[in-house]
PDB file of C-alpha atoms in Angstrom:
ATOM      1  CA  MET X  14     -61.818  78.611   1.975  1.00  0.00           C
ATOM      2  CA  LYS X  15     -58.346  77.708   3.081  1.00  0.00           C
ATOM      3  CA  LYS X  16     -55.606  78.035   0.539  1.00  0.00           C
ATOM      4  CA  SER X  17     -53.598  74.810  -0.003  1.00  0.00           C
ATOM      5  CA  PRO X  18     -49.892  75.215   0.845  1.00  0.00           C
ATOM      6  CA  ILE X  19     -48.864  73.444  -2.401  1.00  0.00           C
ATOM      7  CA  THR X  20     -50.728  73.895  -5.631  1.00  0.00           C
ATOM      8  CA  LEU X  21     -51.052  71.389  -8.438  1.00  0.00           C
ATOM      9  CA  LYS X  22     -49.024  73.710 -10.653  1.00  0.00           C
ATOM     10  CA  GLU X  23     -46.089  73.646  -8.218  1.00  0.00           C
ATOM     11  CA  ILE X  24     -46.207  69.839  -8.003  1.00  0.00           C
ATOM     12  CA  VAL X  25     -46.120  69.523 -11.806  1.00  0.00           C
ATOM     13  CA  ILE X  26     -43.154  71.928 -12.015  1.00  0.00           C
ATOM     14  CA  ALA X  27     -41.264  69.972  -9.321  1.00  0.00           C
ATOM     15  CA  LEU X  28     -41.944  66.677 -11.101  1.00  0.00           C
ATOM     16  CA  PHE X  29     -40.766  68.174 -14.388  1.00  0.00           C
ATOM     17  CA  ILE X  30     -37.499  69.310 -12.788  1.00  0.00           C
ATOM     18  CA  VAL X  31     -36.901  65.884 -11.201  1.00  0.00           C
ATOM     19  CA  LEU X  32     -37.688  64.143 -14.495  1.00  0.00           C
ATOM     20  CA  ALA X  33     -35.262  66.432 -16.359  1.00  0.00           C
ATOM     21  CA  LEU X  34     -32.506  65.618 -13.851  1.00  0.00           C
ATOM     22  CA  VAL X  35     -33.148  61.879 -14.222  1.00  0.00           C
ATOM     23  CA  VAL X  36     -33.059  62.123 -18.025  1.00  0.00           C
ATOM     24  CA  ILE X  37     -29.672  63.857 -17.801  1.00  0.00           C
ATOM     25  CA  ALA X  38     -28.192  61.647 -15.052  1.00  0.00           C
ATOM     26  CA  ILE X  39     -28.978  58.130 -16.322  1.00  0.00           C
ATOM     27  CA  PRO X  40     -27.033  58.315 -19.627  1.00  0.00           C
ATOM     28  CA  ASN X  41     -24.069  59.866 -17.796  1.00  0.00           C
ATOM     29  CA  TYR X  42     -24.158  57.046 -15.266  1.00  0.00           C
ATOM     30  CA  ILE X  43     -24.226  54.393 -18.001  1.00  0.00           C
ATOM     31  CA  THR X  44     -21.362  55.979 -19.970  1.00  0.00           C
ATOM     32  CA  SER X  45     -19.284  56.377 -16.806  1.00  0.00           C
ATOM     33  CA  ARG X  46     -19.625  52.625 -16.177  1.00  0.00           C
ATOM     34  CA  ASP X  47     -18.530  51.913 -19.769  1.00  0.00           C
ATOM     35  CA  ARG X  48     -15.552  54.258 -19.398  1.00  0.00           C
ATOM     36  CA  ALA X  49     -14.512  52.425 -16.226  1.00  0.00           C
ATOM     37  CA  LYS X  50     -14.716  49.053 -17.992  1.00  0.00           C
ATOM     38  CA  ILE X  51     -12.692  50.357 -20.950  1.00  0.00           C
ATOM     39  CA  ALA X  52     -10.099  51.657 -18.481  1.00  0.00           C
ATOM     40  CA  GLU X  53      -9.912  48.136 -17.032  1.00  0.00           C
ATOM     41  CA  VAL X  54      -9.355  46.708 -20.540  1.00  0.00           C
ATOM     42  CA  LYS X  55      -6.450  49.164 -20.945  1.00  0.00           C
ATOM     43  CA  SER X  56      -5.120  48.095 -17.548  1.00  0.00           C
ATOM     44  CA  ASN X  57      -5.279  44.452 -18.690  1.00  0.00           C
ATOM     45  CA  MET X  58      -3.365  45.443 -21.835  1.00  0.00           C
ATOM     46  CA  HIS X  59      -0.601  46.990 -19.694  1.00  0.00           C
ATOM     47  CA  THR X  60      -0.492  43.865 -17.518  1.00  0.00           C
ATOM     48  CA  ILE X  61       0.022  41.710 -20.628  1.00  0.00           C
ATOM     49  CA  GLN X  62       2.740  44.085 -21.828  1.00  0.00           C
ATOM     50  CA  LEU X  63       4.564  43.813 -18.490  1.00  0.00           C
ATOM     51  CA  ALA X  64       4.285  40.014 -18.639  1.00  0.00           C
ATOM     52  CA  ALA X  65       5.663  39.991 -22.219  1.00  0.00           C
ATOM     53  CA  GLU X  66       8.595  42.197 -21.217  1.00  0.00           C
ATOM     54  CA  ASP X  67       9.249  40.052 -18.128  1.00  0.00           C
ATOM     55  CA  PHE X  68       9.173  36.961 -20.368  1.00  0.00           C
ATOM     56  CA  SER X  69      11.628  38.635 -22.778  1.00  0.00           C
ATOM     57  CA  THR X  70      14.006  39.481 -19.949  1.00  0.00           C
ATOM     58  CA  MET X  71      14.101  35.842 -18.835  1.00  0.00           C
ATOM     59  CA  ALA X  72      14.280  34.475 -22.422  1.00  0.00           C
ATOM     60  CA  GLU X  73      17.299  36.513 -23.536  1.00  0.00           C
ATOM     61  CA  GLY X  74      15.307  39.006 -25.622  1.00  0.00           C
ATOM     62  CA  CYS X  75      12.833  36.608 -27.258  1.00  0.00           C
ATOM     63  CA  TYR X  76       9.129  37.321 -26.982  1.00  0.00           C
ATOM     64  CA  PRO X  77       6.523  34.552 -26.821  1.00  0.00           C
ATOM     65  CA  GLY X  78       4.582  33.613 -29.935  1.00  0.00           C
ATOM     66  CA  GLY X  79       1.411  33.187 -27.898  1.00  0.00           C
ATOM     67  CA  ILE X  80      -0.041  33.367 -24.424  1.00  0.00           C
ATOM     68  CA  LYS X  81       0.795  29.705 -23.681  1.00  0.00           C
ATOM     69  CA  THR X  82       4.345  29.736 -25.105  1.00  0.00           C
ATOM     70  CA  THR X  83       6.909  28.903 -22.420  1.00  0.00           C
ATOM     71  CA  ILE X  84      10.406  30.303 -22.021  1.00  0.00           C
ATOM     72  CA  HIS X  85      11.878  26.843 -22.632  1.00  0.00           C
ATOM     73  CA  GLN X  86      10.146  26.699 -26.051  1.00  0.00           C
ATOM     74  CA  VAL X  87      11.736  29.937 -27.279  1.00  0.00           C
ATOM     75  CA  TRP X  88      15.077  29.608 -25.475  1.00  0.00           C
ATOM     76  CA  PRO X  89      15.809  25.864 -24.961  1.00  0.00           C
ATOM     77  CA  PRO X  90      18.912  26.291 -22.745  1.00  0.00           C
ATOM     78  CA  LEU X  91      16.627  27.649 -20.014  1.00  0.00           C
ATOM     79  CA  LEU X  92      14.419  25.050 -18.399  1.00  0.00           C
ATOM     80  CA  LEU X  93      11.862  27.607 -17.218  1.00  0.00           C
ATOM     81  CA  ASP X  94       8.236  26.890 -18.015  1.00  0.00           C
ATOM     82  CA  TYR X  95       6.847  30.386 -17.406  1.00  0.00           C
ATOM     83  CA  CYS X  96       4.324  31.727 -19.913  1.00  0.00           C
ATOM     84  CA  ILE X  97       2.323  34.952 -20.247  1.00  0.00           C
ATOM     85  CA  ALA X  98      -1.091  33.583 -19.297  1.00  0.00           C
ATOM     86  CA  GLY X  99      -1.493  29.884 -20.079  1.00  0.00           C
ATOM     87  CA  ALA X 100      -5.267  30.275 -20.403  1.00  0.00           C
ATOM     88  CA  GLU X 101      -7.783  32.677 -21.910  1.00  0.00           C
ATOM     89  CA  ARG X 102      -9.479  33.495 -18.605  1.00  0.00           C
ATOM     90  CA  PRO X 103      -8.882  32.999 -14.877  1.00  0.00           C
ATOM     91  CA  PRO X 104      -7.870  30.955 -13.038  1.00  0.00           C
ATOM     92  CA  PHE X 105      -4.461  31.053 -14.666  1.00  0.00           C
ATOM     93  CA  PRO X 106      -1.952  28.218 -14.127  1.00  0.00           C
ATOM     94  CA  SER X 107       0.816  28.605 -11.564  1.00  0.00           C
ATOM     95  CA  ASN X 108       3.459  29.142 -14.284  1.00  0.00           C
ATOM     96  CA  ALA X 109       1.612  32.182 -15.693  1.00  0.00           C
ATOM     97  CA  LEU X 110       3.312  35.539 -15.343  1.00  0.00           C
ATOM     98  CA  ILE X 111      -0.122  37.147 -14.868  1.00  0.00           C
ATOM     99  CA  SER X 112      -1.441  35.196 -11.943  1.00  0.00           C
ATOM    100  CA  LYS X 113      -3.547  37.958 -10.439  1.00  0.00           C
ATOM    101  CA  LEU X 114      -7.107  36.934  -9.796  1.00  0.00           C
ATOM    102  CA  GLU X 115      -8.365  40.411 -10.696  1.00  0.00           C
ATOM    103  CA  PHE X 116      -7.315  39.920 -14.325  1.00  0.00           C
ATOM    104  CA  GLN X 117     -10.590  39.138 -16.029  1.00  0.00           C
ATOM    105  CA  ASN X 118     -12.858  40.425 -18.748  1.00  0.00           C
ATOM    106  CA  PRO X 119     -14.491  43.544 -17.258  1.00  0.00           C
ATOM    107  CA  PHE X 120     -17.657  43.265 -19.343  1.00  0.00           C
ATOM    108  CA  CYS X 121     -18.455  39.627 -18.608  1.00  0.00           C
ATOM    109  CA  TYR X 122     -16.356  37.357 -16.386  1.00  0.00           C
ATOM    110  CA  TYR X 123     -17.044  34.197 -18.411  1.00  0.00           C
ATOM    111  CA  PHE X 124     -15.832  35.758 -21.695  1.00  0.00           C
ATOM    112  CA  PRO X 125     -12.127  35.286 -22.507  1.00  0.00           C
ATOM    113  CA  ALA X 126      -9.902  37.978 -21.034  1.00  0.00           C
ATOM    114  CA  ILE X 127      -6.980  37.365 -23.424  1.00  0.00           C
ATOM    115  CA  LYS X 128      -6.595  35.670 -26.802  1.00  0.00           C
ATOM    116  CA  ASN X 129      -3.840  35.068 -29.341  1.00  0.00           C
ATOM    117  CA  GLY X 130      -3.749  36.745 -32.732  1.00  0.00           C
ATOM    118  CA  ARG X 131      -5.194  39.789 -34.353  1.00  0.00           C
ATOM    119  CA  ILE X 132      -8.651  41.043 -33.475  1.00  0.00           C
ATOM    120  CA  ALA X 133     -10.910  38.659 -35.362  1.00  0.00           C
ATOM    121  CA  SER X 134     -14.055  38.663 -33.287  1.00  0.00           C
ATOM    122  CA  ARG X 135     -15.187  41.682 -31.379  1.00  0.00           C
ATOM    123  CA  GLU X 136     -15.638  40.104 -27.994  1.00  0.00           C
ATOM    124  CA  LYS X 137     -16.122  43.022 -25.685  1.00  0.00           C
ATOM    125  CA  GLY X 138     -13.476  43.344 -23.008  1.00  0.00           C
ATOM    126  CA  CYS X 139     -11.008  40.912 -24.608  1.00  0.00           C
ATOM    127  CA  VAL X 140      -7.289  41.689 -25.031  1.00  0.00           C
ATOM    128  CA  TYR X 141      -5.503  40.288 -28.098  1.00  0.00           C
ATOM    129  CA  TYR X 142      -1.786  39.404 -28.089  1.00  0.00           C
ATOM    130  CA  CYS X 143      -0.272  39.064 -31.570  1.00  0.00           C
ATOM    131  CA  ALA X 144       3.415  38.254 -32.137  1.00  0.00           C
ATOM    132  CA  TYR X 145       5.544  38.627 -35.282  1.00  0.00           C
ATOM    133  CA  ASP X 146       8.933  37.450 -36.533  1.00  0.00           C
ATOM    134  CA  GLN X 147      11.616  39.805 -37.914  1.00  0.00           C
ATOM    135  CA  ASN X 148       9.929  39.788 -41.355  1.00  0.00           C
ATOM    136  CA  GLY X 149       6.562  40.858 -39.970  1.00  0.00           C
ATOM    137  CA  ASN X 150       4.905  37.442 -40.287  1.00  0.00           C
ATOM    138  CA  VAL X 151       2.563  36.325 -37.519  1.00  0.00           C
ATOM    139  CA  VAL X 152       4.085  33.560 -35.385  1.00  0.00           C
ATOM    140  CA  GLY X 153       2.155  30.941 -33.480  1.00  0.00           C
ATOM    141  CA  GLU X 154       2.090  29.266 -30.133  1.00  0.00           C
ATOM    142  CA  GLY X 155       5.428  27.746 -29.097  1.00  0.00           C
ATOM    143  CA  GLU X 156       7.516  29.974 -31.386  1.00  0.00           C
ATOM    144  CA  ALA X 157       9.832  32.882 -30.639  1.00  0.00           C
ATOM    145  CA  ALA X 158       8.890  36.390 -31.714  1.00  0.00           C
ATOM    146  CA  VAL X 159      10.701  39.707 -31.981  1.00  0.00           C
ATOM    147  CA  ILE X 160       7.697  42.061 -32.167  1.00  0.00           C
ATOM    148  CA  TYR X 161       4.348  42.013 -30.412  1.00  0.00           C
ATOM    149  CA  GLU X 162       1.148  44.037 -30.512  1.00  0.00           C
ATOM    150  CA  ILE X 163      -1.454  44.165 -27.800  1.00  0.00           C
ATOM    151  CA  ARG X 164      -4.911  45.423 -28.694  1.00  0.00           C
ATOM    152  CA  GLY X 165      -8.181  45.512 -26.798  1.00  0.00           C
ATOM    153  CA  VAL X 166     -11.883  45.634 -27.520  1.00  0.00           C
ATOM    154  CA  GLY X 167     -14.226  47.964 -25.660  1.00  0.00           C
ATOM    155  CA  ARG X 168     -17.994  47.590 -25.979  1.00  0.00           C
ATOM    156  CA  GLY X 169     -17.782  45.606 -29.237  1.00  0.00           C
ATOM    157  CA  ILE X 170     -15.473  48.161 -30.885  1.00  0.00           C
ATOM    158  CA  PRO X 171     -11.662  47.779 -31.075  1.00  0.00           C
ATOM    159  CA  LEU X 172      -9.860  50.433 -29.057  1.00  0.00           C
ATOM    160  CA  THR X 173      -7.607  52.861 -30.907  1.00  0.00           C
ATOM    161  CA  PHE X 174      -5.104  52.337 -28.078  1.00  0.00           C
ATOM    162  CA  MET X 175      -2.391  49.785 -28.963  1.00  0.00           C
ATOM    163  CA  LEU X 176       0.730  48.630 -27.102  1.00  0.00           C
ATOM    164  CA  SER X 177       3.779  47.323 -28.930  1.00  0.00           C
ATOM    165  CA  ASN X 178       7.540  47.025 -28.726  1.00  0.00           C
ATOM    166  CA  ARG X 179       7.907  48.416 -32.265  1.00  0.00           C
ATOM    167  CA  GLU X 180       9.972  51.533 -32.627  1.00  0.00           C
ATOM    168  CA  GLU X 181       8.070  53.822 -34.941  1.00  0.00           C
TER     169      GLU X 181
END
């Protein structure tokens, strides 16, 4: 009898090794995708912070009370109608300081990318802009603020990462 070049035992061992590699690789692949999406949420948070600081520079040190608040609303002598975003998701209006098309919710493009206020719902991928007056009270749309906080939500869990102009 001729001896087979590959035995059944060798095939089973090879399949076991391949299966073990797949079991290790798939969870790492999934978590790496989540980490990339969370990094994009943090990038969106930095974009909002840059827009808020740009707004403040044009509005003589006043920050917007919300994402649709215009410079003219917080500093009436200036007739500029720029705002941070003007909408919760792209496309943003032409007067928005974040007009990049890439700014969107990384987890789901039809979810809001940015909202006003504190984190109330845990919409994954959303960035929350919350503004306060000098006494620490939350201010609303159309009002001037002196302090802001920007927080984001990862995969349904608020990120520990927070951006603010507070000096602590």
